[in-house]
Amino acid sequence: MGVQTTYNYGISKGIAGGLYDITYYENNTFITPGGIPFGYGVVKGATPGSDIKLPAADSKAADFEGVTQNGFTTQQDMQGNAVPVKGESMGVLRTGKIWAVVGKNAVPAYDKPVYLIVSGDEAGRFTTEEDQSEKVLLSAKFILEKDGGIAPIRIN
């Protein structure tokens, strides 16, 4: 049984890993190693084209597969987190507009370039040029400012 444990008068503009709008998008299915939240950037796994992983310090922009998409089929755990487990299939948005998780130092704004954080506790989150995190530039742009730790991006 689900129980709401937090209340707020403000409604967020989107959810991590949710589509921003219904314009053209490409979503492919990959196998997850588990523990990758929705709205995170992922790179090629051990078997490119089949599985994914969070980026590491040696990840390049060419390794970027896309953003993990919330397909609303993953059940929440007892702490209220919906994170796919190892071996499950997971949608990854490769082209289109999606709500992505951003780093704490990201300052997104319309048409700003998107960077993928590739190391540390925020690996897999997205950021902007001024962030000092180790990052790689992607073929993507921010659409709006951040709202509650997420911001919409357009992946080309």
PDB file of C-alpha atoms in Angstrom:
ATOM      1  CA  MET A   1       0.000   0.000   0.000  1.00  0.00           C
ATOM      2  CA  GLY A   2       1.394   3.381  -1.002  1.00  0.00           C
ATOM      3  CA  VAL A   3       1.373   6.177   1.535  1.00  0.00           C
ATOM      4  CA  GLN A   4       2.133   9.827   0.864  1.00  0.00           C
ATOM      5  CA  THR A   5       4.685  11.022   3.412  1.00  0.00           C
ATOM      6  CA  THR A   6       5.460  14.512   2.102  1.00  0.00           C
ATOM      7  CA  TYR A   7       3.193  17.386   1.198  1.00  0.00           C
ATOM      8  CA  ASN A   8       3.822  20.589  -0.696  1.00  0.00           C
ATOM      9  CA  TYR A   9       1.710  23.364  -2.204  1.00  0.00           C
ATOM     10  CA  GLY A  10       4.043  23.689  -5.189  1.00  0.00           C
ATOM     11  CA  ILE A  11       3.869  21.226  -8.042  1.00  0.00           C
ATOM     12  CA  SER A  12       7.106  20.486  -9.873  1.00  0.00           C
ATOM     13  CA  LYS A  13       7.142  21.069 -13.610  1.00  0.00           C
ATOM     14  CA  GLY A  14       8.240  17.525 -14.418  1.00  0.00           C
ATOM     15  CA  ILE A  15       9.706  14.278 -13.099  1.00  0.00           C
ATOM     16  CA  ALA A  16      13.188  12.866 -13.562  1.00  0.00           C
ATOM     17  CA  GLY A  17      13.227  10.723 -16.684  1.00  0.00           C
ATOM     18  CA  GLY A  18       9.831  11.956 -17.877  1.00  0.00           C
ATOM     19  CA  LEU A  19       9.304  13.289 -21.387  1.00  0.00           C
ATOM     20  CA  TYR A  20       9.266  17.087 -21.601  1.00  0.00           C
ATOM     21  CA  ASP A  21       6.714  17.078 -24.401  1.00  0.00           C
ATOM     22  CA  ILE A  22       5.490  14.758 -27.135  1.00  0.00           C
ATOM     23  CA  THR A  23       7.559  16.008 -30.053  1.00  0.00           C
ATOM     24  CA  TYR A  24       9.611  13.424 -31.960  1.00  0.00           C
ATOM     25  CA  TYR A  25      11.768  11.226 -29.755  1.00  0.00           C
ATOM     26  CA  GLU A  26      13.779   8.012 -30.023  1.00  0.00           C
ATOM     27  CA  ASN A  27      13.771   5.621 -27.096  1.00  0.00           C
ATOM     28  CA  ASN A  28      15.758   2.383 -27.124  1.00  0.00           C
ATOM     29  CA  THR A  29      15.767  -0.483 -24.646  1.00  0.00           C
ATOM     30  CA  PHE A  30      18.939  -1.461 -22.790  1.00  0.00           C
ATOM     31  CA  ILE A  31      19.757  -3.839 -19.926  1.00  0.00           C
ATOM     32  CA  THR A  32      20.630  -2.056 -16.686  1.00  0.00           C
ATOM     33  CA  PRO A  33      23.309  -3.109 -14.183  1.00  0.00           C
ATOM     34  CA  GLY A  34      20.895  -1.870 -11.503  1.00  0.00           C
ATOM     35  CA  GLY A  35      20.977   1.227  -9.353  1.00  0.00           C
ATOM     36  CA  ILE A  36      20.734   3.802 -12.145  1.00  0.00           C
ATOM     37  CA  PRO A  37      17.984   6.317 -11.330  1.00  0.00           C
ATOM     38  CA  PHE A  38      15.665   7.806 -13.945  1.00  0.00           C
ATOM     39  CA  GLY A  39      16.814  11.024 -15.584  1.00  0.00           C
ATOM     40  CA  TYR A  40      20.527  10.133 -15.493  1.00  0.00           C
ATOM     41  CA  GLY A  41      22.928  10.089 -18.417  1.00  0.00           C
ATOM     42  CA  VAL A  42      24.338   6.676 -19.280  1.00  0.00           C
ATOM     43  CA  VAL A  43      27.166   5.400 -21.442  1.00  0.00           C
ATOM     44  CA  LYS A  44      27.966   2.182 -23.309  1.00  0.00           C
ATOM     45  CA  GLY A  45      28.207  -0.879 -21.082  1.00  0.00           C
ATOM     46  CA  ALA A  46      30.277  -4.048 -21.472  1.00  0.00           C
ATOM     47  CA  THR A  47      28.248  -5.005 -24.565  1.00  0.00           C
ATOM     48  CA  PRO A  48      27.671  -1.784 -26.539  1.00  0.00           C
ATOM     49  CA  GLY A  49      24.156  -1.556 -27.940  1.00  0.00           C
ATOM     50  CA  SER A  50      22.865  -3.994 -25.333  1.00  0.00           C
ATOM     51  CA  ASP A  51      23.687  -2.692 -21.867  1.00  0.00           C
ATOM     52  CA  ILE A  52      24.455   0.611 -20.161  1.00  0.00           C
ATOM     53  CA  LYS A  53      26.295   1.954 -17.129  1.00  0.00           C
ATOM     54  CA  LEU A  54      26.896   5.222 -15.335  1.00  0.00           C
ATOM     55  CA  PRO A  55      29.809   7.229 -16.750  1.00  0.00           C
ATOM     56  CA  ALA A  56      33.300   6.995 -15.297  1.00  0.00           C
ATOM     57  CA  ALA A  57      36.267   9.371 -15.459  1.00  0.00           C
ATOM     58  CA  ASP A  58      37.425   7.793 -18.740  1.00  0.00           C
ATOM     59  CA  SER A  59      34.015   8.216 -20.456  1.00  0.00           C
ATOM     60  CA  LYS A  60      33.910  10.296 -23.631  1.00  0.00           C
ATOM     61  CA  ALA A  61      31.024  12.106 -25.338  1.00  0.00           C
ATOM     62  CA  ALA A  62      31.063   9.348 -27.996  1.00  0.00           C
ATOM     63  CA  ASP A  63      30.208   6.799 -25.250  1.00  0.00           C
ATOM     64  CA  PHE A  64      26.963   8.635 -24.356  1.00  0.00           C
ATOM     65  CA  GLU A  65      23.886   6.475 -25.002  1.00  0.00           C
ATOM     66  CA  GLY A  66      21.200   8.827 -23.670  1.00  0.00           C
ATOM     67  CA  VAL A  67      19.038   9.561 -20.616  1.00  0.00           C
ATOM     68  CA  THR A  68      17.286   6.867 -18.588  1.00  0.00           C
ATOM     69  CA  GLN A  69      13.568   7.241 -19.155  1.00  0.00           C
ATOM     70  CA  ASN A  70      10.867   6.648 -16.582  1.00  0.00           C
ATOM     71  CA  GLY A  71       8.438   4.207 -18.165  1.00  0.00           C
ATOM     72  CA  PHE A  72       6.238   4.128 -15.042  1.00  0.00           C
ATOM     73  CA  THR A  73       6.572   0.342 -14.701  1.00  0.00           C
ATOM     74  CA  THR A  74       9.168   0.205 -11.907  1.00  0.00           C
ATOM     75  CA  GLN A  75       7.699  -0.212  -8.443  1.00  0.00           C
ATOM     76  CA  GLN A  76       8.913   1.896  -5.541  1.00  0.00           C
ATOM     77  CA  ASP A  77      10.970   0.335  -2.779  1.00  0.00           C
ATOM     78  CA  MET A  78      10.159   0.835   0.920  1.00  0.00           C
ATOM     79  CA  GLN A  79      11.948   4.219   0.886  1.00  0.00           C
ATOM     80  CA  GLY A  80       9.857   5.489  -2.039  1.00  0.00           C
ATOM     81  CA  ASN A  81      12.611   5.176  -4.655  1.00  0.00           C
ATOM     82  CA  ALA A  82      11.828   3.733  -8.086  1.00  0.00           C
ATOM     83  CA  VAL A  83      15.161   2.427  -9.391  1.00  0.00           C
ATOM     84  CA  PRO A  84      15.386  -0.532 -11.806  1.00  0.00           C
ATOM     85  CA  VAL A  85      17.281  -3.558 -10.528  1.00  0.00           C
ATOM     86  CA  LYS A  86      20.094  -5.468 -12.220  1.00  0.00           C
ATOM     87  CA  GLY A  87      19.108  -7.251 -15.405  1.00  0.00           C
ATOM     88  CA  GLU A  88      15.898  -5.307 -16.045  1.00  0.00           C
ATOM     89  CA  SER A  89      15.276  -3.639 -19.365  1.00  0.00           C
ATOM     90  CA  MET A  90      15.186   0.135 -19.269  1.00  0.00           C
ATOM     91  CA  GLY A  91      14.232   2.807 -21.783  1.00  0.00           C
ATOM     92  CA  VAL A  92      16.959   5.250 -22.746  1.00  0.00           C
ATOM     93  CA  LEU A  93      16.003   8.429 -24.594  1.00  0.00           C
ATOM     94  CA  ARG A  94      18.541   8.995 -27.364  1.00  0.00           C
ATOM     95  CA  THR A  95      16.856  11.851 -29.232  1.00  0.00           C
ATOM     96  CA  GLY A  96      14.165  14.206 -27.970  1.00  0.00           C
ATOM     97  CA  LYS A  97      13.275  16.280 -24.904  1.00  0.00           C
ATOM     98  CA  ILE A  98      13.402  14.893 -21.363  1.00  0.00           C
ATOM     99  CA  TRP A  99      13.548  16.030 -17.739  1.00  0.00           C
ATOM    100  CA  ALA A 100      17.094  15.244 -16.590  1.00  0.00           C
ATOM    101  CA  VAL A 101      18.724  15.269 -13.158  1.00  0.00           C
ATOM    102  CA  VAL A 102      21.224  18.113 -12.834  1.00  0.00           C
ATOM    103  CA  GLY A 103      24.231  18.580 -10.583  1.00  0.00           C
ATOM    104  CA  LYS A 104      24.043  20.905  -7.607  1.00  0.00           C
ATOM    105  CA  ASN A 105      26.327  23.471  -9.309  1.00  0.00           C
ATOM    106  CA  ALA A 106      24.517  23.435 -12.655  1.00  0.00           C
ATOM    107  CA  VAL A 107      23.016  26.720 -13.827  1.00  0.00           C
ATOM    108  CA  PRO A 108      20.792  25.713 -16.751  1.00  0.00           C
ATOM    109  CA  ALA A 109      19.106  28.282 -18.980  1.00  0.00           C
ATOM    110  CA  TYR A 110      17.520  28.262 -22.422  1.00  0.00           C
ATOM    111  CA  ASP A 111      19.854  27.000 -25.171  1.00  0.00           C
ATOM    112  CA  LYS A 112      22.865  26.545 -22.858  1.00  0.00           C
ATOM    113  CA  PRO A 113      25.102  23.583 -23.776  1.00  0.00           C
ATOM    114  CA  VAL A 114      24.688  20.416 -21.724  1.00  0.00           C
ATOM    115  CA  TYR A 115      27.598  18.601 -20.099  1.00  0.00           C
ATOM    116  CA  LEU A 116      27.563  15.105 -18.580  1.00  0.00           C
ATOM    117  CA  ILE A 117      29.306  14.738 -15.210  1.00  0.00           C
ATOM    118  CA  VAL A 118      31.624  11.718 -15.508  1.00  0.00           C
ATOM    119  CA  SER A 119      33.104  11.276 -12.037  1.00  0.00           C
ATOM    120  CA  GLY A 120      32.339  11.603  -8.350  1.00  0.00           C
ATOM    121  CA  ASP A 121      29.027  11.351  -6.512  1.00  0.00           C
ATOM    122  CA  GLU A 122      27.191  13.197  -9.292  1.00  0.00           C
ATOM    123  CA  ALA A 123      28.356  10.971 -12.180  1.00  0.00           C
ATOM    124  CA  GLY A 124      25.488  10.647 -14.631  1.00  0.00           C
ATOM    125  CA  ARG A 125      23.945  14.005 -13.778  1.00  0.00           C
ATOM    126  CA  PHE A 126      23.996  16.928 -16.187  1.00  0.00           C
ATOM    127  CA  THR A 127      25.577  20.336 -15.744  1.00  0.00           C
ATOM    128  CA  THR A 128      26.731  23.555 -17.362  1.00  0.00           C
ATOM    129  CA  GLU A 129      30.139  24.893 -18.402  1.00  0.00           C
ATOM    130  CA  GLU A 130      30.845  26.862 -15.203  1.00  0.00           C
ATOM    131  CA  ASP A 131      30.552  23.760 -12.998  1.00  0.00           C
ATOM    132  CA  GLN A 132      34.021  22.596 -11.944  1.00  0.00           C
ATOM    133  CA  SER A 133      33.066  18.884 -12.033  1.00  0.00           C
ATOM    134  CA  GLU A 134      34.864  16.567 -14.434  1.00  0.00           C
ATOM    135  CA  LYS A 135      32.534  16.562 -17.435  1.00  0.00           C
ATOM    136  CA  VAL A 136      32.140  16.051 -21.189  1.00  0.00           C
ATOM    137  CA  LEU A 137      30.219  18.247 -23.647  1.00  0.00           C
ATOM    138  CA  LEU A 138      27.216  16.575 -25.271  1.00  0.00           C
ATOM    139  CA  SER A 139      25.208  17.333 -28.400  1.00  0.00           C
ATOM    140  CA  ALA A 140      22.353  18.676 -26.266  1.00  0.00           C
ATOM    141  CA  LYS A 141      20.931  21.978 -25.002  1.00  0.00           C
ATOM    142  CA  PHE A 142      18.996  22.994 -21.916  1.00  0.00           C
ATOM    143  CA  ILE A 143      15.415  24.143 -22.480  1.00  0.00           C
ATOM    144  CA  LEU A 144      14.651  25.826 -19.136  1.00  0.00           C
ATOM    145  CA  GLU A 145      16.180  26.547 -15.737  1.00  0.00           C
ATOM    146  CA  LYS A 146      16.231  23.825 -13.081  1.00  0.00           C
ATOM    147  CA  ASP A 147      13.225  23.029 -10.929  1.00  0.00           C
ATOM    148  CA  GLY A 148      13.751  20.838  -7.880  1.00  0.00           C
ATOM    149  CA  GLY A 149      17.022  19.297  -9.089  1.00  0.00           C
ATOM    150  CA  ILE A 150      15.835  18.558 -12.640  1.00  0.00           C
ATOM    151  CA  ALA A 151      15.844  20.525 -15.883  1.00  0.00           C
ATOM    152  CA  PRO A 152      14.592  19.709 -19.370  1.00  0.00           C
ATOM    153  CA  ILE A 153      17.180  19.049 -22.061  1.00  0.00           C
ATOM    154  CA  ARG A 154      16.966  18.573 -25.814  1.00  0.00           C
ATOM    155  CA  ILE A 155      19.172  15.764 -27.121  1.00  0.00           C
ATOM    156  CA  ASN A 156      20.108  16.078 -30.792  1.00  0.00           C
TER     157      ASN A 156
END
